[in-house]
Coordinates of N, CA and C in Angstrom, one line a residue:
X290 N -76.6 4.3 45.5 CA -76.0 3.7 46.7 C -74.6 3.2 46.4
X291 N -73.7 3.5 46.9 CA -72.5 3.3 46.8 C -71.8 2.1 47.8
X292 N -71.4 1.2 47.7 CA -70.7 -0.1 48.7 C -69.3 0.5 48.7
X293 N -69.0 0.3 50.8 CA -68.0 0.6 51.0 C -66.9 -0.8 51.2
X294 N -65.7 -0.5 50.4 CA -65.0 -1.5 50.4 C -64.0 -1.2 51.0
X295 N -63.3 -2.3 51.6 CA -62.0 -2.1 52.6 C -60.7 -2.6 52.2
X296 N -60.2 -2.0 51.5 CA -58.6 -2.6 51.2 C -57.6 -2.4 52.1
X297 N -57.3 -3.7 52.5 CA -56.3 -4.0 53.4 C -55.1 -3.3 52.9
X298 N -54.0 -2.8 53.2 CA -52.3 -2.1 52.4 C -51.7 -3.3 53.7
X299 N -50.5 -3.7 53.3 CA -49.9 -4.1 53.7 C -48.7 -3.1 54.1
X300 N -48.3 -2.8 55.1 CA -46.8 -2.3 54.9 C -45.9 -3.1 54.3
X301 N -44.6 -2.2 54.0 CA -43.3 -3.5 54.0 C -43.0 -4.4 55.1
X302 N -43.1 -4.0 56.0 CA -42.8 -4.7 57.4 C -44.0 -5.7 57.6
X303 N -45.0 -5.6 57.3 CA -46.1 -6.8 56.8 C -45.6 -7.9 55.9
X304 N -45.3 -6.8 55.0 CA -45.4 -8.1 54.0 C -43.9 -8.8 54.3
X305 N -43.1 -8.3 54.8 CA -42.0 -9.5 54.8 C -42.1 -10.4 56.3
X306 N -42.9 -9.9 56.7 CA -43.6 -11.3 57.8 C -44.6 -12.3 57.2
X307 N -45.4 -11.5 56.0 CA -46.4 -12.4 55.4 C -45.6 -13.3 54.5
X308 N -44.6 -12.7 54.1 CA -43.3 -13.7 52.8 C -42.7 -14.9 53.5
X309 N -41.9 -14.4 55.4 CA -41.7 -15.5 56.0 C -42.1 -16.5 56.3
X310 N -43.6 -15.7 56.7 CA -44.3 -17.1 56.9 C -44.5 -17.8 55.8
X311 N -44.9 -17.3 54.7 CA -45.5 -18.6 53.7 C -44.0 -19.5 53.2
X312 N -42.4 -18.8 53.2 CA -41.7 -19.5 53.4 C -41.6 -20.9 54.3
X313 N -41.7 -19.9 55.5 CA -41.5 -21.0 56.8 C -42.5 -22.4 56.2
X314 N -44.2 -21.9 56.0 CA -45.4 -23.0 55.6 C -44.5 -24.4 54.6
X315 N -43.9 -23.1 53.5 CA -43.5 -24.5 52.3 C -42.0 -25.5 52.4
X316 N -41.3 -24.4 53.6 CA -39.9 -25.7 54.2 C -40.9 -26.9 54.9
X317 N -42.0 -26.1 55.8 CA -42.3 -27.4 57.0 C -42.7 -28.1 55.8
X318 N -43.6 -27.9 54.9 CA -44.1 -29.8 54.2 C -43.2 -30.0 53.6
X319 N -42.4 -29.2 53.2 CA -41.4 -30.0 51.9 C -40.5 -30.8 52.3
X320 N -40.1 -30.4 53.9 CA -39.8 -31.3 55.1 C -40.5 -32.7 55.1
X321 N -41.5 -32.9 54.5 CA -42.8 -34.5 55.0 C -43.0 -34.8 53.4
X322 N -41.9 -34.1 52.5 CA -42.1 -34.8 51.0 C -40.5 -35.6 51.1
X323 N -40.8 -37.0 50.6 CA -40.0 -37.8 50.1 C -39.0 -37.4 48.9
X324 N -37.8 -37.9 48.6 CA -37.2 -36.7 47.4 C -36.9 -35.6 48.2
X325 N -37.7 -34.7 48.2 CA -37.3 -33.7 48.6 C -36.3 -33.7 49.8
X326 N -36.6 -34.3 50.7 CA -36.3 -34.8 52.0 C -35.5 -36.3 51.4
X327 N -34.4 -36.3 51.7 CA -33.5 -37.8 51.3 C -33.5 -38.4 52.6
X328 N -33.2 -39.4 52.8 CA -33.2 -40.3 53.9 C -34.4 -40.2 54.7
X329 N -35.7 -39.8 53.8 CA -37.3 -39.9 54.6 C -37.5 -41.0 55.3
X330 N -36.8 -42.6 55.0 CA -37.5 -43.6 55.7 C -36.5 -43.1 56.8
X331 N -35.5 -42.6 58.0 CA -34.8 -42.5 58.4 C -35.0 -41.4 59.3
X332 N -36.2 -40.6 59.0 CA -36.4 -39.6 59.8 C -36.8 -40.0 61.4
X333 N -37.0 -39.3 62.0 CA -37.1 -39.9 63.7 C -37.9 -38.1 64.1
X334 N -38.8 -39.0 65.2 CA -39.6 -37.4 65.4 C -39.1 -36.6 65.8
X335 N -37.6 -36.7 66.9 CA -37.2 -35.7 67.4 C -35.5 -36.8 67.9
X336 N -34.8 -35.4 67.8 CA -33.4 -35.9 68.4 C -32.1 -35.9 67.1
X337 N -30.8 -36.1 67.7 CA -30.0 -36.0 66.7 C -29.6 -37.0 65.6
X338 N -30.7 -38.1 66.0 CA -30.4 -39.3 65.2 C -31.5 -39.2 63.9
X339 N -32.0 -38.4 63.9 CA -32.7 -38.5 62.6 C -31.9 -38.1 61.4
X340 N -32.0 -39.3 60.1 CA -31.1 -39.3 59.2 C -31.9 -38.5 57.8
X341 N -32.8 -37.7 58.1 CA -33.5 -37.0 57.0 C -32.8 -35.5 56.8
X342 N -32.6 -35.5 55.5 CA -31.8 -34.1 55.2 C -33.2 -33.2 54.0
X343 N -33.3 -32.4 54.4 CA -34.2 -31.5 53.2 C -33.3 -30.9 52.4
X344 N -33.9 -31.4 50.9 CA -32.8 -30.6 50.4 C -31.6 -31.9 50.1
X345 N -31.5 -32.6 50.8 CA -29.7 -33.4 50.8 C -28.8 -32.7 52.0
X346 N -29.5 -31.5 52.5 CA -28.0 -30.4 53.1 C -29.2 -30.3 54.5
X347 N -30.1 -30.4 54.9 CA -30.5 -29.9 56.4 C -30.8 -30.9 56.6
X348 N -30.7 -31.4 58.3 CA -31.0 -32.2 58.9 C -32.5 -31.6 59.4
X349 N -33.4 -32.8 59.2 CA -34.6 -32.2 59.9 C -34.9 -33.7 60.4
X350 N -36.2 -33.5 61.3 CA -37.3 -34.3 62.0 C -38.5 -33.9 62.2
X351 N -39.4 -34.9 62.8 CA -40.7 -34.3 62.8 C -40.9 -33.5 63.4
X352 N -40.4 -33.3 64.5 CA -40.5 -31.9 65.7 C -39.7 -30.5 64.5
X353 N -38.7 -30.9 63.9 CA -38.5 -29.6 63.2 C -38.9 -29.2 62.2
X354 N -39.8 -30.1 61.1 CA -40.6 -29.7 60.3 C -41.8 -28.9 61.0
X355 N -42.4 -29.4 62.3 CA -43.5 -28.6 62.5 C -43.3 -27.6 63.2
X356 N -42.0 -27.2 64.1 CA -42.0 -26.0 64.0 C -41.8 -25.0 63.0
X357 N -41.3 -25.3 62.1 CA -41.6 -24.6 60.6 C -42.7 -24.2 60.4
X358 N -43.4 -25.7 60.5 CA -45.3 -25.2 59.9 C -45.6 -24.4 61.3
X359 N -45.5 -23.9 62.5 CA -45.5 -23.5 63.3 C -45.2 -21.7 63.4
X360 N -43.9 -21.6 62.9 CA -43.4 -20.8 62.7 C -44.1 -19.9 61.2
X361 N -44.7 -21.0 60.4 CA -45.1 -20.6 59.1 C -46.3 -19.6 59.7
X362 N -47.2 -20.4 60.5 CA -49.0 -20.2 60.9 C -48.5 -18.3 61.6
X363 N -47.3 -18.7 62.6 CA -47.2 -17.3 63.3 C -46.9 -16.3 62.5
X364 N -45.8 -16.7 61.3 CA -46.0 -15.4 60.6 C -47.1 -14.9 60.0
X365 N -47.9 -15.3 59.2 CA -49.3 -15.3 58.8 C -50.0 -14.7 59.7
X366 N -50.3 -15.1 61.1 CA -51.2 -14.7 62.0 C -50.5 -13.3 61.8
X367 N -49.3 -12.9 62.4 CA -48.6 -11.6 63.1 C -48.9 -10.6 62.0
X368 N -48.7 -11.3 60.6 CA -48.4 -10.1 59.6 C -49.7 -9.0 59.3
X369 N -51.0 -9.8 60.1 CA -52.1 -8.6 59.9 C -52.1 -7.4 60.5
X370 N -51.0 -7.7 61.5 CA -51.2 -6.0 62.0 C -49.3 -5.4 61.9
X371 N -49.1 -4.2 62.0 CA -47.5 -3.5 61.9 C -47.1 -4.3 63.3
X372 N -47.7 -4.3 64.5 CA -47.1 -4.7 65.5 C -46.2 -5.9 65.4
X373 N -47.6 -6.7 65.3 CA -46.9 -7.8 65.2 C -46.1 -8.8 64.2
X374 N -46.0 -8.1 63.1 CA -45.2 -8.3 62.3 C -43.9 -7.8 63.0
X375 N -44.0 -6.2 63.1 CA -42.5 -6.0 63.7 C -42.2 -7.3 64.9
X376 N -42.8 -7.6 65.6 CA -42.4 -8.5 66.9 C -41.9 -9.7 66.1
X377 N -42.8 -10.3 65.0 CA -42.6 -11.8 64.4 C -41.2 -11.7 63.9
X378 N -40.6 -10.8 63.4 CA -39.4 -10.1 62.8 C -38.2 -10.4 63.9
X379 N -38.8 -9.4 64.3 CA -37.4 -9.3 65.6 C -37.0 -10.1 66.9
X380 N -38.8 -10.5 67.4 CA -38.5 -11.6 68.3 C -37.9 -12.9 67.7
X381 N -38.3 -13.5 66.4 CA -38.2 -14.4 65.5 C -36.9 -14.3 65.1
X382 N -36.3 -13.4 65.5 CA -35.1 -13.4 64.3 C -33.9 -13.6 65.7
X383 N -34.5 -13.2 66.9 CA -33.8 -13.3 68.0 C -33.7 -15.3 68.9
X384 N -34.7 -15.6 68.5 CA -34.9 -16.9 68.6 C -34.5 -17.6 67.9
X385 N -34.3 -17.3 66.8 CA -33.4 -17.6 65.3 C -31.5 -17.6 65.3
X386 N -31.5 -16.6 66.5 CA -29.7 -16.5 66.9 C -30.0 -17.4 68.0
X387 N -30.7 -17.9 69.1 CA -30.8 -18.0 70.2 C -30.6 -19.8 69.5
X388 N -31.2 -20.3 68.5 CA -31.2 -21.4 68.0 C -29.7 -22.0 67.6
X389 N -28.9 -20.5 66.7 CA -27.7 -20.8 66.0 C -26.9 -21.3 66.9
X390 N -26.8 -20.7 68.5 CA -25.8 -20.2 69.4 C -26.0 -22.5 70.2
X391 N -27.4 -22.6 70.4 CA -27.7 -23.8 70.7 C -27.0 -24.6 69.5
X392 N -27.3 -24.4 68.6 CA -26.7 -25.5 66.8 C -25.4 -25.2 67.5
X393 N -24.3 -24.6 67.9 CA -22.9 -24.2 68.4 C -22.5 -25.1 69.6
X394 N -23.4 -25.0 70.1 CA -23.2 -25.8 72.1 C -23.2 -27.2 71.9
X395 N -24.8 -27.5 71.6 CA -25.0 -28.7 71.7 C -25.2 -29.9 70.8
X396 N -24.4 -30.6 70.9 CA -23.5 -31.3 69.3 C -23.8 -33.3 70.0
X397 N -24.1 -33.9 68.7 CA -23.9 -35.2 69.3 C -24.8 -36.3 69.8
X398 N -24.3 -36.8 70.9 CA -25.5 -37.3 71.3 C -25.3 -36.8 73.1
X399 N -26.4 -35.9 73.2 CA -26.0 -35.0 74.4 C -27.9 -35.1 74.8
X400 N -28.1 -35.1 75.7 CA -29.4 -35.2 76.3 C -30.4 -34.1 75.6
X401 N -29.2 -32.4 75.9 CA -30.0 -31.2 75.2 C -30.3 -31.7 74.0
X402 N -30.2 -32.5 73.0 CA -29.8 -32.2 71.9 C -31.3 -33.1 71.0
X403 N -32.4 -32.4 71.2 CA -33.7 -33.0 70.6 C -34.1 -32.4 69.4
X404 N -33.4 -31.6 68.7 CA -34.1 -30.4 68.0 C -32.4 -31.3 66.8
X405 N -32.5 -32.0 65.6 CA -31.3 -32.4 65.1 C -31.0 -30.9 64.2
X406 N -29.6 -30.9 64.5 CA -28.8 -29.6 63.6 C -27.8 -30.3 63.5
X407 N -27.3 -29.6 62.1 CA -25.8 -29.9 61.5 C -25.4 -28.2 61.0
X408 N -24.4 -28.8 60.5 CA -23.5 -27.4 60.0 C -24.3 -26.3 59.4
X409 N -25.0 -27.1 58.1 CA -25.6 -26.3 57.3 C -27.0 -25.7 58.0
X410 N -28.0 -26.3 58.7 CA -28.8 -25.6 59.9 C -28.7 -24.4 60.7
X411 N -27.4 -24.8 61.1 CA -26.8 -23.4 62.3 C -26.4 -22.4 61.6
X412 N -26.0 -22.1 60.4 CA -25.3 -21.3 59.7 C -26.8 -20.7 58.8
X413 N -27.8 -21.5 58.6 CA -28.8 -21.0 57.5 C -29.7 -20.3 59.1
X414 N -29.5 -20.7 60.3 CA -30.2 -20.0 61.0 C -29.8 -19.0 61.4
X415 N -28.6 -18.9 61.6 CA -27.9 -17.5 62.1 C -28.0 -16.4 60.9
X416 N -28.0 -16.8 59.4 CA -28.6 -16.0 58.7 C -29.7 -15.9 58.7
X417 N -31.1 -16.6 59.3 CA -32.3 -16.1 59.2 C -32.5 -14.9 60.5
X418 N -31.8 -15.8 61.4 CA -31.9 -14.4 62.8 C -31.5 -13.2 62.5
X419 N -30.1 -12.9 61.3 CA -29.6 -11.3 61.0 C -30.6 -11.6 60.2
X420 N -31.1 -11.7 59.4 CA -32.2 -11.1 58.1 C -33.3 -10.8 59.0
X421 N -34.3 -11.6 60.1 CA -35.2 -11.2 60.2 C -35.2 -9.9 60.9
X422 N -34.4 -10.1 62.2 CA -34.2 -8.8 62.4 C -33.8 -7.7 61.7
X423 N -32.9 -8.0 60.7 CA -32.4 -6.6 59.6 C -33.9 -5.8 59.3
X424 N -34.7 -7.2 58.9 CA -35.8 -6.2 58.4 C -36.4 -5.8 59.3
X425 N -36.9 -6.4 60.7 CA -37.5 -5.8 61.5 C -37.7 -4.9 61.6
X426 N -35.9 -4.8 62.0 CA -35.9 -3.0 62.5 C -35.7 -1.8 61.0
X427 N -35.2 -2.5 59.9 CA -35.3 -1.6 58.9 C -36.4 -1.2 58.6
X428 N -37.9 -1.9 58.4 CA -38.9 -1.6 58.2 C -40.2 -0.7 59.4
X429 N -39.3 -0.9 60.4 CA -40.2 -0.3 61.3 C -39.3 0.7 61.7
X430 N -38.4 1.2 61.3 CA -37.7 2.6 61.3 C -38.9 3.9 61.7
X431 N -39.7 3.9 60.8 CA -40.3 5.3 60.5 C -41.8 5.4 62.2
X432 N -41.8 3.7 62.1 CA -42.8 3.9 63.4 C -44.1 3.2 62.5
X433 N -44.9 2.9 63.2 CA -46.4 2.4 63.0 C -46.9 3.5 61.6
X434 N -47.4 3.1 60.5 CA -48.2 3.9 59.7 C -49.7 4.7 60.6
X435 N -49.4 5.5 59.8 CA -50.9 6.5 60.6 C -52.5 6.0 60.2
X436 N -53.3 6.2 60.7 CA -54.9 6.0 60.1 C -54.9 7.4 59.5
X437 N -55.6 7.5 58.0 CA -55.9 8.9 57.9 C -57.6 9.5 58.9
X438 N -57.5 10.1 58.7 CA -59.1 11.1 59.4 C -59.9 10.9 58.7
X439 N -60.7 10.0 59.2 CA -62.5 10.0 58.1 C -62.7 10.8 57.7
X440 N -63.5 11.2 56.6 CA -64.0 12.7 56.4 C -65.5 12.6 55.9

């Protein structure tokens, strides 16, 4: 009697949704580590007055740490199938310019302005928007991988 086993393949286009996300996962906490995050007692849950930098160089808050861990969970979810990986990719990477263009506009102390960005933010985002989409669509070039035919 022989046990049938099922090995999942990832595509490429999988796995660099599965890479994003577990990225995205380890910015959101590293976000809610002290040290790591300088000006931790300073953080504020949302808006441009939060004085927490990840790193020393990003402005974050609690609203943008958890969209991280947010962003983390969806990569993870998406990456089990080609679809939605391609979608986490390219919608992701489109929401990711859509963020830069906002980090551009809305500066200060302006009503829009709940989500804190600085320089270094807008600029690390507008490179995540070209990367995600680069891969998106580079990896889903050929189209959905095929099922082979039971036999």
């Amino acid at each position: 009697m022989s046990a049938h086993t099922h090995q999942m393949t990832r595509t490429p286009l999988q796995t660099a949704a599965f890479v994003l996300g577990i990225i995205f996962l380890v910015v959101g906490v590293l976000g809610f580590v002290p040290g790591i995050t300088t000006g931790y007692g300073a953080m504020k849950f949302a808006g441009h007055t939060s004085g927490a930098h990840l790193f020393g160089l990003f402005q974050v808050s609690v609203l943008h740490n958890l969209v991280h861990l947010a962003y983390g969970v969806a990569g993870l979810a998406m990456a089990r199938t080609w679809e939605g990986a391609r979608k986490y990719l390219v919608w992701g990477g489109v929401i990711y310019l859509l963020l830069w263009i906002y980090g551009l506009i809305v500066t200060g102390p302006h009503a829009a302005n709940f989500v804190p960005l600085n320089t270094a933010d807008n600029w690390l985002h507008f490179l995540l928007g070209i990367i995600m989409i680069g891969l998106g669509v580079a990896f889903s070039r050929r189209g959905a991988p095929r099922r082979p035919f039971a036999t």
